[in-house]
Tab-separated table of C-alpha atoms in Angstrom:
chain	number	residue	atom	x	y	z
A	1	GLU	CA	-24.524	-75.003	15.912
A	2	ASP	CA	-26.312	-72.103	16.217
A	3	GLN	CA	-27.148	-71.493	12.083
A	4	VAL	CA	-29.135	-69.180	9.468
A	5	THR	CA	-30.292	-69.727	6.216
A	6	GLN	CA	-31.788	-67.272	4.200
A	7	SER	CA	-33.441	-67.413	0.266
A	8	PRO	CA	-34.207	-67.036	-2.234
A	9	GLU	CA	-30.702	-66.076	-2.904
A	10	ALA	CA	-31.768	-63.042	-5.043
A	11	LEU	CA	-34.961	-61.984	-5.785
A	12	ARG	CA	-36.494	-60.168	-8.637
A	13	LEU	CA	-40.355	-59.007	-8.738
A	14	GLN	CA	-42.155	-55.976	-11.136
A	15	GLU	CA	-43.328	-53.169	-9.249
A	16	GLY	CA	-46.716	-54.295	-7.323
A	17	GLU	CA	-45.928	-58.134	-7.429
A	18	SER	CA	-46.134	-59.195	-3.939
A	19	SER	CA	-43.758	-61.979	-2.482
A	20	SER	CA	-42.617	-63.629	0.380
A	21	LEU	CA	-38.401	-64.042	1.551
A	22	ASN	CA	-37.701	-66.866	4.070
A	23	CYS	CA	-35.266	-67.214	7.237
A	24	SER	CA	-35.042	-70.456	8.575
A	25	TYR	CA	-33.059	-70.755	12.000
A	26	THR	CA	-31.750	-73.807	14.067
A	27	VAL	CA	-30.849	-72.002	17.827
A	28	SER	CA	-30.248	-73.558	20.841
A	29	GLY	CA	-32.831	-71.279	22.386
A	30	LEU	CA	-33.931	-67.948	20.903
A	31	ARG	CA	-34.061	-64.721	22.417
A	32	GLY	CA	-35.147	-62.788	19.378
A	33	LEU	CA	-35.156	-62.803	15.913
A	34	PHE	CA	-34.301	-59.682	13.692
A	35	TRP	CA	-35.072	-58.516	10.162
A	36	TYR	CA	-32.798	-55.667	8.382
A	37	ARG	CA	-32.658	-54.143	5.284
A	38	GLN	CA	-28.999	-53.109	3.775
A	39	ASP	CA	-28.325	-50.817	0.944
A	40	PRO	CA	-24.956	-51.452	-1.285
A	41	GLY	CA	-21.943	-49.870	0.305
A	42	LYS	CA	-23.947	-48.859	3.671
A	43	GLY	CA	-24.504	-50.484	7.440
A	44	PRO	CA	-27.543	-52.581	8.211
A	45	GLU	CA	-30.657	-51.191	8.498
A	46	PHE	CA	-33.170	-51.690	11.301
A	47	LEU	CA	-36.561	-53.339	10.458
A	48	PHE	CA	-38.332	-55.498	12.688
A	49	THR	CA	-37.587	-58.003	16.060
A	50	LEU	CA	-39.999	-61.051	16.763
A	51	TYR	CA	-39.201	-62.714	19.922
A	52	SER	CA	-41.732	-65.567	20.080
A	53	ALA	CA	-43.805	-68.189	17.696
A	54	GLY	CA	-46.605	-66.271	16.183
A	55	GLU	CA	-46.037	-62.947	16.292
A	56	GLU	CA	-46.105	-60.614	13.543
A	57	LYS	CA	-44.555	-57.105	12.981
A	58	GLU	CA	-45.712	-54.504	9.940
A	59	LYS	CA	-43.857	-51.961	8.755
A	60	GLU	CA	-45.080	-49.887	5.154
A	61	ARG	CA	-45.435	-52.774	3.119
A	62	LEU	CA	-42.976	-55.192	5.102
A	63	LYS	CA	-44.711	-57.717	7.471
A	64	ALA	CA	-42.720	-60.210	9.365
A	65	THR	CA	-43.753	-63.732	11.138
A	66	LEU	CA	-42.379	-65.878	13.383
A	67	THR	CA	-42.750	-69.782	13.594
A	68	LYS	CA	-40.411	-71.935	15.950
A	69	LYS	CA	-38.279	-72.733	12.627
A	70	GLU	CA	-38.690	-70.018	10.398
A	71	SER	CA	-39.288	-66.300	9.727
A	72	PHE	CA	-40.804	-64.976	6.908
A	73	LEU	CA	-41.049	-61.222	5.560
A	74	HIS	CA	-43.731	-60.256	3.771
A	75	ILE	CA	-43.729	-57.150	0.627
A	76	THR	CA	-46.927	-56.286	-0.707
A	77	ALA	CA	-46.894	-54.084	-3.933
A	78	PRO	CA	-42.906	-53.658	-3.786
A	79	LYS	CA	-41.875	-50.102	-4.928
A	80	PRO	CA	-38.307	-49.870	-6.700
A	81	GLU	CA	-37.222	-48.304	-3.602
A	82	ASP	CA	-37.809	-51.440	-1.671
A	83	SER	CA	-34.739	-53.174	-3.708
A	84	ALA	CA	-32.226	-53.869	-1.237
A	85	THR	CA	-30.403	-57.169	0.486
A	86	TYR	CA	-32.646	-58.032	3.121
A	87	LEU	CA	-31.030	-59.590	6.347
A	88	CYS	CA	-31.978	-61.949	8.931
A	89	ALA	CA	-30.095	-62.750	12.314
A	90	VAL	CA	-30.788	-64.716	15.572
A	91	GLN	CA	-29.536	-64.151	19.098
A	92	ALA	CA	-29.611	-67.164	21.094
A	93	ASP	CA	-30.820	-67.569	24.752
A	94	GLY	CA	-28.242	-67.988	27.666
A	95	GLY	CA	-24.859	-66.627	28.675
A	96	ALA	CA	-23.882	-62.956	28.168
A	97	THR	CA	-23.267	-62.953	24.642
A	98	ASN	CA	-25.807	-60.872	22.558
A	99	LYS	CA	-24.436	-61.493	19.510
A	100	LEU	CA	-26.405	-61.840	16.417
A	101	ILE	CA	-25.973	-64.239	14.285
A	102	PHE	CA	-27.040	-63.630	10.253
A	103	GLY	CA	-27.996	-65.277	7.239
A	104	THR	CA	-26.462	-64.228	3.849
A	105	GLY	CA	-29.211	-62.069	2.929
A	106	THR	CA	-31.681	-62.012	-0.132
A	107	LEU	CA	-30.767	-59.668	-2.850
A	108	LEU	CA	-33.987	-58.248	-3.839
A	109	ALA	CA	-34.801	-56.406	-7.092
A	110	VAL	CA	-37.988	-54.160	-7.949
A	111	GLN	CA	-38.194	-53.334	-10.978
A	112	PRO	CA	-40.807	-50.305	-12.695
B	1	ASN	CA	-30.460	-37.946	17.631
B	2	ALA	CA	-27.418	-39.165	16.220
B	3	GLY	CA	-26.991	-42.741	15.003
B	4	VAL	CA	-24.002	-44.814	15.507
B	5	MET	CA	-21.047	-42.909	13.672
B	6	GLN	CA	-17.835	-45.100	12.336
B	7	ASN	CA	-14.381	-43.640	10.972
B	8	PRO	CA	-12.640	-43.316	9.017
B	9	ARG	CA	-15.319	-44.695	6.304
B	10	HIS	CA	-12.530	-45.522	4.067
B	11	LEU	CA	-8.709	-46.965	4.838
B	12	VAL	CA	-6.327	-48.030	3.005
B	13	ARG	CA	-3.259	-49.960	4.630
B	14	ARG	CA	-0.862	-51.638	3.222
B	15	ARG	CA	0.754	-54.872	4.467
B	16	GLY	CA	2.608	-55.200	7.860
B	17	GLN	CA	1.148	-51.594	8.785
B	18	GLU	CA	-1.427	-51.035	11.514
B	19	ALA	CA	-5.203	-49.940	11.196
B	20	ARG	CA	-7.660	-48.631	13.647
B	21	LEU	CA	-11.174	-48.405	13.573
B	22	ARG	CA	-13.456	-45.870	15.511
B	23	CYS	CA	-16.894	-46.059	16.381
B	24	SER	CA	-19.223	-43.905	18.366
B	25	PRO	CA	-22.845	-45.392	20.111
B	26	MET	CA	-25.949	-43.921	19.670
B	27	LYS	CA	-26.504	-41.505	22.339
B	28	GLY	CA	-27.549	-43.421	26.195
B	29	HIS	CA	-25.813	-46.695	24.690
B	30	SER	CA	-23.396	-48.532	26.347
B	31	HIS	CA	-23.351	-52.036	24.606
B	32	VAL	CA	-21.036	-51.675	21.470
B	33	TYR	CA	-20.601	-54.788	18.987
B	34	TRP	CA	-17.960	-54.962	15.896
B	35	TYR	CA	-18.995	-57.235	13.131
B	36	ARG	CA	-17.022	-58.369	9.874
B	37	GLN	CA	-18.291	-58.405	6.159
B	38	LEU	CA	-15.988	-60.403	3.456
B	39	PRO	CA	-16.589	-59.756	0.167
B	40	GLU	CA	-19.590	-62.185	-0.271
B	41	GLU	CA	-20.290	-63.785	3.114
B	42	GLY	CA	-22.582	-62.528	5.549
B	43	LEU	CA	-21.903	-60.879	8.861
B	44	LYS	CA	-19.730	-62.388	11.592
B	45	PHE	CA	-19.884	-61.150	14.904
B	46	MET	CA	-15.968	-60.545	16.587
B	47	VAL	CA	-16.366	-59.004	19.963
B	48	TYR	CA	-19.191	-57.266	22.247
B	49	LEU	CA	-17.976	-54.454	24.748
B	50	GLN	CA	-19.115	-52.809	27.211
B	51	LYS	CA	-17.394	-49.476	29.260
B	52	GLU	CA	-14.373	-51.079	30.103
B	53	ASN	CA	-15.368	-54.264	29.593
B	54	ILE	CA	-14.525	-57.247	27.284
B	55	ILE	CA	-18.081	-59.562	27.856
B	56	ASP	CA	-17.664	-61.736	24.380
B	57	GLU	CA	-14.662	-61.660	22.175
B	58	SER	CA	-15.506	-65.697	20.466
B	59	GLY	CA	-15.662	-63.906	17.064
B	60	MET	CA	-12.017	-62.695	17.259
B	61	PRO	CA	-9.202	-64.175	15.803
B	62	LYS	CA	-7.013	-64.796	18.329
B	63	GLU	CA	-3.920	-62.876	16.669
B	64	ARG	CA	-3.237	-59.412	15.187
B	65	PHE	CA	-7.053	-58.069	16.844
B	66	SER	CA	-8.175	-56.629	19.807
B	67	ALA	CA	-10.773	-53.845	21.101
B	68	GLU	CA	-11.686	-51.921	23.827
B	69	PHE	CA	-14.081	-49.503	24.944
B	70	PRO	CA	-12.705	-46.906	27.328
B	71	LYS	CA	-14.757	-45.088	29.840
B	72	GLU	CA	-14.231	-42.193	27.774
B	73	GLY	CA	-14.478	-41.880	23.972
B	74	PRO	CA	-14.990	-43.946	21.273
B	75	SER	CA	-15.025	-47.798	20.783
B	76	ILE	CA	-11.389	-48.933	19.108
B	77	LEU	CA	-11.073	-51.621	17.003
B	78	ARG	CA	-7.405	-52.588	16.198
B	79	ILE	CA	-5.600	-54.723	13.389
B	80	GLN	CA	-1.599	-55.064	13.837
B	81	GLN	CA	0.325	-55.856	11.166
B	82	VAL	CA	-2.330	-56.416	8.358
B	83	VAL	CA	-2.928	-58.764	5.670
B	84	ARG	CA	-5.028	-58.816	1.978
B	85	GLY	CA	-7.245	-61.300	3.837
B	86	ASP	CA	-8.410	-58.587	6.295
B	87	SER	CA	-9.710	-56.383	3.564
B	88	ALA	CA	-13.259	-56.044	4.440
B	89	ALA	CA	-16.362	-53.840	5.903
B	90	TYR	CA	-16.484	-53.331	9.656
B	91	PHE	CA	-19.086	-52.775	10.984
B	92	CYS	CA	-19.865	-50.938	14.531
B	93	ALA	CA	-23.458	-51.764	16.574
B	94	SER	CA	-24.833	-50.088	19.659
B	95	SER	CA	-27.452	-51.353	21.887
B	96	LEU	CA	-29.555	-49.486	24.808
B	97	ARG	CA	-29.786	-52.800	26.733
B	98	THR	CA	-29.691	-56.490	27.022
B	99	GLY	CA	-31.910	-59.593	26.972
B	100	GLY	CA	-34.908	-60.251	25.602
B	101	SER	CA	-36.810	-56.738	25.220
B	102	SER	CA	-37.104	-53.884	22.659
B	103	TYR	CA	-34.369	-52.445	24.295
B	104	ASN	CA	-31.867	-55.128	22.641
B	105	GLU	CA	-31.975	-54.090	18.991
B	106	GLN	CA	-28.458	-53.340	17.306
B	107	PHE	CA	-28.539	-50.532	15.490
B	108	PHE	CA	-25.694	-50.334	13.186
B	109	GLY	CA	-23.051	-47.617	11.781
B	110	PRO	CA	-22.273	-47.149	7.988
B	111	GLY	CA	-19.229	-48.968	8.576
B	112	THR	CA	-15.189	-48.696	7.658
B	113	ARG	CA	-13.889	-50.356	4.416
B	114	LEU	CA	-10.623	-51.503	5.202
B	115	THR	CA	-8.366	-52.166	2.056
B	116	VAL	CA	-4.868	-53.867	2.364
B	117	LEU	CA	-2.665	-53.500	-0.341
């Protein structure tokens, strides 16, 4: 069964303290791995898509990497406005479905 | 360029009533997805539609739930005879295309928060 596990469940950082969030996945064939950010009471906001092992993408203080079993979201010198829940999702290859399978997220709190 | 729009943002229903949730995809997007987020749980896929077709409804409960995406107008998620367990946030997403390309990305709306009394 396709599955996504995110760790840690919650992370508290001081402003400027870099860290990484982990997303481990099991999928029959990976079409894509997606990272989203979700603020309280809002919908997920798209961040990155990664398609193959070794791929990396960056956006401001965020950098996403992908291996055959997991993805990391690296946060460099975070600011309080980076506080949010970060969601990882995979899309399996094959068939007509395009559904995303989500992990339960990592709740990040960045303190000034 | 407007994003995915959902309405209402908040919906309160009593047990046994019907709930209708609407979703207008991003301009130019013809693929629509519905997800449900229960309290303290992750987002769960419900259904994937293209214009006038249901492509994958594997995540939709067999009873009381239905979805449509007509040729004209928004996609509708309909829940009949709601129960307290239906209380959740319902999110709609849309994509331009499918397959392994940048056009496969799904963009989410703000959600409809359904409360069943």
